[in-house]
């Protein structure tokens, strides 16, 4: 049976769950493989494809979003079909997919976030950066977030690029944002923002930051905001200095931070403060509103394995603020019927082959790619070799006769199943209609696109 698979007479039927970068890179690797005939059906719970390229990447970083054109090329392959608005585990089950596909590739990313686990975290306006990002980018699940921007100060916890994105969006002027594809509702809310002080707070020191050079550089060029760094907090301990020796990227980050410390206040209306060696320990509320965040000062010490960890000193500082955004990492959510590593928030795997966590036994015909595979790290491009690794494992298994053909391989059967269930899936051709409408609306408004936000609006447009 297995040797007949992946031939023109019996193409290998692959389902890719998730239309983000890792899903598209996996689809491309599956379709491009010269020796085998493969068809790919890609499912996404949202109408719009592209995952975090559309709903994560900052609106003022449009050049990054150009990668979607590469995904469009994959989607134009005759062996590819798109099923938008179809949620794995709700609209189609694990067993149904296994019935209709020889192989399933999970590319579902990391759909939740890590918490701080401190008192006051559930107060209104204590938000995940994940939610805030999704709100300004028009993700249908977060359009009603309504962050309260009437306060004078906001605290962003974390020093990765997501923290930098949310701090920058809060710091930018309307003029700096209006020519982007930020949603109109977010732009209106930001135009009325009273936030003058934005604190980016790091648990460890400046030699342990996760942001990249381009991101920190931008804070030196904001129309409305000064970048503030305290001299004191830039002083490196011996272990930190040694850890970044020869690391040109970290040295450059430090150069930017030192330059901000030197320039100091220039009298702009807003200030972005980079603060180091501080951990939030309590979000303080009064009458149901955040009024301040209590921080503990940390000290660094080298630990086994060459890492440098932070521990509290028992000295505290309270920063008045009305909003806190935690940007301490995205996290996966379990998919029904699929193994899951609760601690890492990923699907356990060996080189992309899904394994049962308790037995380490491979689950035949199931693979994982992207953030669902390795956790929420890496840029868009990191997902390409990562997806290729998983697809190589898949072809190796095919070669070794490890893949059993599914019982319902016809391309129509899955369409019949979804239709019989009343699932209004959106095809690639329909997505192209929506995409063109967004771009056309953008042209009129002087923006790259004006996004549809709500699924109902997208479906209504398609019925016109
Ligand atoms: C805020 C932010 C900004 C970023 N900015 C940049 C940047 O500027 N440059 C850069 O190179 N990288 C950036 N990245 C990183 C980049 O976005 C990721 O590396 C990449 O998106 C991960 O790809 P993925 O396919 O694994 O996950 P995702 O992009 O998250 O895609 C997962 C897809 O799976 C779908 N899905 C989830 N669950 C289901 C389900 N049950 N059924 C069906 N579909 C489902 C989701 O709707 C989504 O479309 C950023 C990340 C974030 C969070």
Coordinates of C-alpha atoms and ligand atoms in Angstrom, one line a residue:
X1 CA 0.0 0.0 0.0
X2 CA 2.6 2.5 1.1
X3 CA 4.7 2.3 -2.0
X4 CA 1.7 3.4 -4.1
X5 CA 1.3 6.6 -2.1
X6 CA 2.6 9.9 -3.5
X7 CA 2.3 8.9 -7.1
X8 CA 0.2 10.7 -9.8
X9 CA -2.3 7.8 -9.5
X10 CA -2.5 8.2 -5.8
X11 CA -1.1 11.5 -4.5
X12 CA -0.1 11.7 -0.9
X13 CA -2.9 13.6 0.8
X14 CA -1.6 16.1 3.3
X15 CA -3.5 18.3 5.7
X16 CA -1.7 21.3 7.1
X17 CA -3.5 22.8 10.2
X18 CA -2.6 26.5 10.5
X19 CA -1.9 29.0 7.7
X20 CA 0.9 30.9 9.3
X21 CA 4.5 31.0 8.1
X22 CA 5.4 27.5 9.3
X23 CA 2.3 26.0 7.6
X24 CA 3.1 27.7 4.3
X25 CA 6.8 26.7 4.4
X26 CA 5.7 23.1 5.1
X27 CA 3.1 23.3 2.3
X28 CA 5.8 24.6 -0.1
X29 CA 8.2 21.9 0.9
X30 CA 5.6 19.2 0.4
X31 CA 4.5 20.5 -3.0
X32 CA 7.9 21.2 -4.4
X33 CA 9.4 17.7 -3.7
X34 CA 10.2 16.5 -7.2
X35 CA 10.0 12.7 -6.7
X36 CA 6.5 12.6 -5.1
X37 CA 3.1 13.8 -6.0
X38 CA 1.5 15.5 -3.0
X39 CA -1.7 17.5 -2.6
X40 CA -2.1 19.9 0.4
X41 CA -5.2 21.1 2.0
X42 CA -4.5 23.9 4.5
X43 CA -7.0 24.7 7.3
X44 CA -7.1 27.8 9.4
X45 CA -9.6 28.8 12.1
X46 CA -9.6 32.3 10.8
X47 CA -10.8 33.5 7.4
X48 CA -7.5 35.3 6.6
X49 CA -4.3 33.3 6.1
X50 CA -0.8 34.3 7.2
X51 CA -1.1 33.9 11.0
X52 CA 1.1 36.3 12.9
X53 CA 2.3 38.0 9.6
X54 CA -1.1 39.6 9.5
X55 CA -2.0 39.5 13.2
X56 CA 1.3 39.8 15.0
X57 CA 3.9 41.7 13.0
X58 CA 3.6 45.4 13.9
X59 CA 1.6 47.6 11.4
X60 CA 4.6 50.0 11.1
X61 CA 6.8 47.1 9.9
X62 CA 5.1 46.7 6.5
X63 CA 8.3 45.5 4.7
X64 CA 8.2 42.4 6.9
X65 CA 4.6 41.6 5.7
X66 CA 5.8 41.3 2.1
X67 CA 6.6 37.7 2.9
X68 CA 2.9 37.0 2.4
X69 CA 3.5 37.3 -1.4
X70 CA 5.7 34.1 -1.1
X71 CA 2.9 32.4 0.7
X72 CA 0.5 33.5 -2.1
X73 CA 2.7 31.7 -4.6
X74 CA 2.4 28.4 -2.7
X75 CA -1.3 28.9 -2.5
X76 CA -1.5 29.3 -6.3
X77 CA -0.1 25.7 -6.7
X78 CA -2.7 23.5 -8.4
X79 CA -2.1 20.9 -5.7
X80 CA -3.0 23.4 -2.9
X81 CA -6.4 24.2 -1.5
X82 CA -7.3 26.6 1.3
X83 CA -10.0 26.1 3.9
X84 CA -10.2 29.3 5.9
X85 CA -12.7 29.6 8.8
X86 CA -12.3 25.9 9.7
X87 CA -11.2 25.2 13.3
X88 CA -9.4 22.0 14.1
X89 CA -11.2 20.4 17.0
X90 CA -14.4 22.2 16.4
X91 CA -15.3 22.1 12.7
X92 CA -13.2 19.1 11.9
X93 CA -11.9 16.5 14.4
X94 CA -8.6 14.7 14.7
X95 CA -10.3 11.4 13.7
X96 CA -11.9 12.9 10.6
X97 CA -8.6 14.3 9.5
X98 CA -7.0 11.0 9.8
X99 CA -9.8 9.4 7.8
X100 CA -9.3 11.9 4.9
X101 CA -5.5 12.5 4.9
X102 CA -2.5 10.3 4.8
X103 CA -0.5 12.8 6.8
X104 CA -1.4 15.7 9.1
X105 CA 1.0 18.6 9.8
X106 CA 0.2 20.8 12.8
X107 CA 1.2 24.4 12.3
X108 CA -1.0 26.0 14.9
X109 CA 1.6 28.3 16.5
X110 CA 1.3 29.5 20.1
X111 CA -2.2 30.8 20.7
X112 CA -2.0 32.0 24.4
X113 CA 0.6 33.6 26.6
X114 CA 2.6 33.2 29.8
X115 CA 1.4 35.0 32.9
X116 CA 3.3 36.8 35.6
X117 CA 1.4 35.0 38.4
X118 CA 1.5 38.0 40.8
X119 CA -1.3 39.6 42.8
X120 CA -3.5 42.0 40.9
X121 CA -2.8 40.4 37.5
X122 CA -6.6 40.0 36.8
X123 CA -7.3 43.7 37.3
X124 CA -8.8 45.5 34.2
X125 CA -6.1 46.9 32.0
X126 CA -3.6 44.2 33.0
X127 CA -3.3 42.7 29.6
X128 CA -1.1 40.3 27.7
X129 CA 0.9 41.9 24.9
X130 CA -0.5 39.1 22.8
X131 CA -4.0 40.5 23.2
X132 CA -2.9 44.1 22.7
X133 CA -1.0 43.2 19.5
X134 CA -4.0 41.2 18.2
X135 CA -6.3 44.2 19.1
X136 CA -4.4 46.8 17.1
X137 CA -3.9 44.4 14.2
X138 CA -7.6 43.6 13.9
X139 CA -7.7 39.9 15.0
X140 CA -11.4 39.1 15.2
X141 CA -11.1 37.5 18.7
X142 CA -9.6 40.7 20.2
X143 CA -11.4 43.6 18.4
X144 CA -13.4 44.3 21.6
X145 CA -10.4 44.4 24.0
X146 CA -10.9 48.1 24.7
X147 CA -7.7 48.8 26.5
X148 CA -7.9 51.9 28.7
X149 CA -5.4 54.4 27.5
X150 CA -6.6 57.3 29.7
X151 CA -3.9 56.7 32.3
X152 CA -0.6 58.6 32.4
X153 CA 1.8 55.6 32.4
X154 CA 2.0 52.1 31.1
X155 CA 4.4 49.3 32.0
X156 CA 5.6 46.7 29.5
X157 CA 7.1 43.7 31.1
X158 CA 9.7 41.9 29.0
X159 CA 12.5 42.8 26.7
X160 CA 11.9 40.8 23.5
X161 CA 10.8 42.3 20.2
X162 CA 7.1 41.9 21.1
X163 CA 7.7 44.2 24.1
X164 CA 9.4 46.6 21.8
X165 CA 6.5 46.5 19.3
X166 CA 3.8 47.3 21.9
X167 CA 5.9 50.1 23.6
X168 CA 6.6 51.7 20.2
X169 CA 3.0 51.6 19.1
X170 CA 2.0 53.3 22.5
X171 CA 4.8 55.9 21.9
X172 CA 4.2 56.7 18.3
X173 CA 2.2 59.7 17.1
X174 CA -1.0 59.3 15.0
X175 CA 1.0 60.7 12.0
X176 CA 3.6 57.9 12.4
X177 CA 0.9 55.3 12.4
X178 CA -1.8 56.5 10.1
X179 CA -0.2 55.3 6.9
X180 CA 0.0 51.7 8.2
X181 CA -2.6 49.0 8.2
X182 CA -3.4 49.5 11.9
X183 CA -7.1 49.2 12.5
X184 CA -9.1 52.4 12.5
X185 CA -10.5 51.7 16.0
X186 CA -7.0 51.3 17.4
X187 CA -5.8 54.5 15.7
X188 CA -8.7 56.4 17.2
X189 CA -8.1 55.0 20.7
X190 CA -4.3 55.8 20.4
X191 CA -5.1 59.3 19.2
X192 CA -6.9 59.9 22.5
X193 CA -4.2 58.2 24.6
X194 CA -3.0 60.1 27.7
X195 CA 0.0 57.8 28.2
X196 CA 3.1 59.9 28.5
X197 CA 5.5 57.4 30.2
X198 CA 6.1 53.9 29.0
X199 CA 8.3 51.7 31.1
X200 CA 10.0 48.7 29.4
X201 CA 10.9 46.5 32.4
X202 CA 13.6 43.8 32.3
X203 CA 14.1 41.2 35.0
X204 CA 17.8 40.9 34.1
X205 CA 20.3 43.4 32.8
X206 CA 21.1 45.1 29.5
X207 CA 23.4 42.2 28.5
X208 CA 20.5 39.8 28.7
X209 CA 18.0 41.6 26.5
X210 CA 16.2 39.6 23.7
X211 CA 15.4 42.5 21.4
X212 CA 17.3 43.0 18.2
X213 CA 19.3 46.0 17.0
X214 CA 16.7 47.4 14.5
X215 CA 14.0 47.4 17.2
X216 CA 16.0 49.3 19.8
X217 CA 17.4 51.7 17.2
X218 CA 13.8 52.9 16.4
X219 CA 13.4 54.4 19.8
X220 CA 16.0 57.0 18.9
X221 CA 13.9 58.3 16.1
X222 CA 10.4 58.7 17.5
X223 CA 8.6 61.9 16.8
X224 CA 6.9 62.3 20.2
X225 CA 9.0 60.2 22.6
X226 CA 12.4 60.4 24.2
X227 CA 14.2 57.2 25.1
X228 CA 15.5 57.2 28.7
X229 CA 18.1 54.8 30.1
X230 CA 19.6 55.1 33.6
X231 CA 23.4 55.1 33.6
X232 CA 23.4 53.1 36.8
X233 CA 21.5 50.3 35.3
X234 CA 23.9 50.0 32.3
X235 CA 26.8 49.0 34.4
X236 CA 27.6 45.4 33.7
X237 CA 28.7 42.8 36.2
X238 CA 31.7 40.7 35.4
X239 CA 29.7 37.6 34.3
X240 CA 27.5 39.7 32.0
X241 CA 30.5 41.4 30.4
X242 CA 32.1 38.1 29.7
X243 CA 28.9 36.6 28.3
X244 CA 28.7 39.1 25.5
X245 CA 32.3 39.3 24.6
X246 CA 32.6 39.1 20.8
X247 CA 28.8 39.2 20.4
X248 CA 28.5 42.2 18.0
X249 CA 24.7 42.3 18.1
X250 CA 24.6 42.5 21.9
X251 CA 27.4 45.1 21.8
X252 CA 25.4 47.2 19.4
X253 CA 22.3 46.9 21.6
X254 CA 24.4 48.3 24.4
X255 CA 25.7 51.1 22.2
X256 CA 22.2 52.2 21.5
X257 CA 21.2 52.0 25.2
X258 CA 24.4 54.0 26.2
X259 CA 23.6 56.6 23.6
X260 CA 20.1 57.0 25.0
X261 CA 21.5 57.3 28.5
X262 CA 23.9 60.0 27.2
X263 CA 21.3 62.0 25.3
X264 CA 18.7 61.9 28.1
X265 CA 15.6 64.0 28.1
X266 CA 15.0 66.2 25.1
X267 CA 11.7 67.4 26.2
X268 CA 9.4 65.4 23.9
X269 CA 5.8 64.9 25.1
X270 CA 6.3 61.2 25.8
X271 CA 9.1 59.1 27.4
X272 CA 10.1 55.5 26.9
X273 CA 12.1 54.3 29.9
X274 CA 14.2 51.2 29.6
X275 CA 14.5 49.8 33.1
X276 CA 16.6 46.8 34.1
X277 CA 16.9 44.4 37.1
X278 CA 13.3 44.8 38.1
X279 CA 10.6 42.1 38.6
X280 CA 6.9 43.1 39.1
X281 CA 5.7 41.5 42.3
X282 CA 2.3 43.1 42.7
X283 CA -0.1 45.1 40.5
X284 CA -1.7 47.6 42.9
X285 CA -5.4 48.6 42.3
X286 CA -7.6 51.2 43.8
X287 CA -11.4 51.0 43.3
X288 CA -10.9 48.3 40.6
X289 CA -8.3 50.3 38.6
X290 CA -4.6 49.8 38.4
X291 CA -2.7 52.7 40.0
X292 CA 0.9 51.3 40.3
X293 CA 3.1 48.3 40.0
X294 CA 5.4 47.2 42.8
X295 CA 8.7 46.0 41.6
X296 CA 11.5 44.2 43.4
X297 CA 15.1 45.1 42.5
X298 CA 17.1 42.1 41.3
X299 CA 20.7 41.1 41.3
X300 CA 22.4 38.8 38.8
X301 CA 24.5 35.7 39.4
X302 CA 26.0 33.2 37.1
X303 CA 24.4 29.7 37.3
X304 CA 25.5 26.3 36.2
X305 CA 25.4 25.9 32.4
X306 CA 26.8 29.4 31.7
X307 CA 23.5 31.2 32.2
X308 CA 23.0 34.3 34.3
X309 CA 19.9 34.4 36.5
X310 CA 18.2 37.1 38.5
X311 CA 17.1 37.0 42.1
X312 CA 15.3 39.5 44.3
X313 CA 17.2 41.7 46.7
X314 CA 14.3 42.5 49.0
X315 CA 14.5 46.2 47.9
X316 CA 11.3 47.5 46.3
X317 CA 10.3 50.3 44.0
X318 CA 6.8 51.3 43.1
X319 CA 6.1 52.8 39.6
X320 CA 2.7 54.6 39.3
X321 CA 0.9 53.3 36.2
X322 CA -2.6 52.6 35.0
X323 CA -1.8 49.8 32.5
X324 CA 0.5 46.8 32.4
X325 CA 1.2 44.7 29.4
X326 CA 3.0 41.4 30.0
X327 CA 5.3 40.4 27.1
X328 CA 6.9 37.4 28.7
X329 CA 6.2 34.9 26.0
X330 CA 3.5 33.3 23.9
X331 CA 2.4 29.7 24.7
X332 CA 0.7 26.9 22.8
X333 CA -2.7 25.5 23.6
X334 CA -3.5 21.8 23.4
X335 CA -5.3 20.5 20.3
X336 CA -8.0 17.8 21.0
X337 CA -6.6 14.4 20.3
X338 CA -3.0 15.6 19.8
X339 CA -0.1 15.0 22.3
X340 CA 0.8 18.2 24.2
X341 CA 3.7 19.2 26.5
X342 CA 2.0 21.3 29.1
X343 CA 5.3 22.8 30.5
X344 CA 6.7 23.9 27.1
X345 CA 3.3 24.6 25.5
X346 CA 4.3 22.6 22.4
X347 CA 3.5 19.4 20.6
X348 CA 6.2 16.9 21.6
X349 CA 8.2 15.6 18.6
X350 CA 11.4 14.1 17.3
X351 CA 12.6 16.2 14.3
X352 CA 9.0 17.1 13.6
X353 CA 7.5 13.6 14.1
X354 CA 4.8 13.9 16.8
X355 CA 5.5 11.6 19.7
X356 CA 3.4 10.5 22.8
X357 CA 5.1 12.3 25.7
X358 CA 4.8 9.4 28.2
X359 CA 6.1 6.7 25.9
X360 CA 8.1 8.8 23.3
X361 CA 6.4 6.6 20.7
X362 CA 6.0 8.2 17.3
X363 CA 2.4 8.9 16.2
X364 CA 2.4 7.6 12.6
X365 CA 1.6 10.1 10.0
X366 CA 1.5 13.2 12.3
X367 CA 4.0 16.0 12.1
X368 CA 4.5 19.5 13.7
X369 CA 6.2 22.7 12.5
X370 CA 6.9 26.2 13.7
X371 CA 6.0 27.6 17.1
X372 CA 3.8 24.6 17.9
X373 CA 7.0 22.5 17.4
X374 CA 9.7 24.5 19.1
X375 CA 7.9 27.1 21.1
X376 CA 7.6 30.9 20.5
X377 CA 11.1 31.8 19.3
X378 CA 12.6 32.9 16.1
X379 CA 11.6 35.2 13.3
X380 CA 9.5 34.3 10.3
X381 CA 12.5 33.0 8.3
X382 CA 13.4 30.6 11.2
X383 CA 10.3 28.6 10.3
X384 CA 11.5 27.7 6.9
X385 CA 14.4 25.3 7.8
X386 CA 12.3 24.2 10.7
X387 CA 9.4 23.2 8.4
X388 CA 11.7 21.6 5.9
X389 CA 13.2 19.4 8.7
X390 CA 9.7 18.1 9.6
X391 CA 8.8 17.5 5.9
X392 CA 12.1 15.7 5.4
X393 CA 11.1 13.4 8.3
X394 CA 7.8 12.9 6.6
X395 CA 9.3 11.8 3.3
X396 CA 11.8 9.6 5.1
X397 CA 8.9 7.8 6.8
X398 CA 7.2 7.5 3.4
X399 CA 10.3 6.1 1.9
X400 CA 10.6 3.5 4.7
X401 CA 6.9 2.5 4.1
X402 CA 5.9 3.8 7.6
X403 CA 2.9 5.7 6.3
X404 CA -0.5 3.8 5.9
X405 CA -2.8 5.3 3.3
X406 CA -6.0 6.9 4.7
X407 CA -9.4 5.3 4.1
X408 CA -11.1 8.3 2.4
X409 CA -8.5 9.8 0.0
X410 CA -10.8 11.5 -2.5
X411 CA -10.4 15.3 -2.6
X412 CA -14.1 15.8 -2.7
X413 CA -14.9 13.7 0.5
X414 CA -13.6 16.4 2.9
X415 CA -15.6 19.1 1.0
X416 CA -18.7 17.0 1.3
X417 CA -18.1 16.5 5.0
X418 CA -17.7 20.3 5.7
X419 CA -20.7 21.1 3.6
X420 CA -22.9 18.5 5.2
X421 CA -21.9 20.0 8.6
X422 CA -22.8 23.5 7.4
X423 CA -19.2 24.8 7.8
X424 CA -18.8 28.0 5.7
X425 CA -15.2 27.5 4.7
X426 CA -13.4 30.2 2.7
X427 CA -11.4 29.1 -0.4
X428 CA -8.2 30.6 -1.7
X429 CA -10.1 32.3 -4.5
X430 CA -12.4 33.9 -2.0
X431 CA -9.5 35.0 0.2
X432 CA -8.0 36.7 -2.9
X433 CA -11.3 38.6 -3.4
X434 CA -11.2 39.8 0.3
X435 CA -7.5 40.6 0.0
X436 CA -8.1 42.7 -3.2
X437 CA -10.9 44.6 -1.4
X438 CA -8.7 45.4 1.5
X439 CA -5.9 46.7 -0.7
X440 CA -8.4 48.7 -2.8
X441 CA -9.9 50.3 0.4
X442 CA -6.3 51.0 1.5
X443 CA -5.4 52.7 -1.7
X444 CA -8.3 55.2 -1.2
X445 CA -7.2 55.8 2.4
X446 CA -3.5 56.1 1.8
X447 CA -2.7 52.8 3.6
X448 CA -1.3 49.5 2.5
X449 CA -4.8 48.0 3.2
X450 CA -7.9 48.5 5.3
X451 CA -8.5 45.2 7.1
X452 CA -11.8 43.5 7.5
X453 CA -11.9 42.6 11.2
X454 CA -15.0 40.6 11.9
X455 CA -15.6 37.2 10.2
X456 CA -19.2 38.1 9.6
X457 CA -18.1 41.2 7.6
X458 CA -15.8 39.0 5.5
X459 CA -18.5 36.5 4.8
X460 CA -21.0 39.2 4.0
X461 CA -18.6 40.7 1.5
X462 CA -18.2 37.3 -0.2
X463 CA -22.0 36.9 -0.5
X464 CA -22.4 40.2 -2.3
Ligands
LIG1 C1 3.8 40.3 18.1 C2 4.7 39.6 17.2 C3 5.5 40.3 16.3 C4 6.4 39.6 15.4 N1 7.1 40.4 14.5 C5 8.0 39.7 13.7 C6 8.7 40.5 12.8 O1 8.6 41.7 12.7 N2 9.6 39.8 12.0 C7 9.7 38.5 12.0 O2 10.5 37.9 11.2 N3 9.0 37.7 12.9 C8 8.1 38.3 13.7 N4 7.4 37.6 14.7 C9 7.6 36.1 14.7 C10 6.8 35.4 13.6 O3 5.5 36.0 13.6 C11 6.7 33.9 14.0 O4 8.0 33.3 13.9 C12 5.8 33.1 13.1 O5 4.5 33.7 12.8 C13 5.5 31.7 13.6 O6 4.8 31.0 12.7 P1 3.7 29.8 13.0 O7 3.2 29.4 11.6 O8 4.4 28.8 13.8 O9 2.6 30.4 13.9 P2 1.5 31.5 13.5 O10 2.0 32.6 12.7 O11 0.9 31.9 14.9 O12 0.3 30.7 12.7 C14 -0.5 29.8 13.3 C15 -1.8 29.7 12.6 O13 -2.6 28.6 13.1 C16 -3.9 28.9 13.2 N5 -4.6 28.0 14.2 C17 -4.3 28.0 15.5 N6 -5.1 27.0 16.1 C18 -5.9 26.5 15.1 C19 -6.9 25.5 15.1 N7 -7.3 24.8 16.2 N8 -7.5 25.2 13.9 C20 -7.1 25.8 12.7 N9 -6.1 26.8 12.7 C21 -5.5 27.1 13.9 C22 -3.9 30.4 13.6 O14 -5.1 31.0 13.3 C23 -2.7 30.9 12.8 O15 -3.1 31.4 11.5 C24 6.5 38.2 15.5 C25 5.8 37.5 16.4 C26 4.9 38.2 17.3 C27 4.1 37.4 18.3

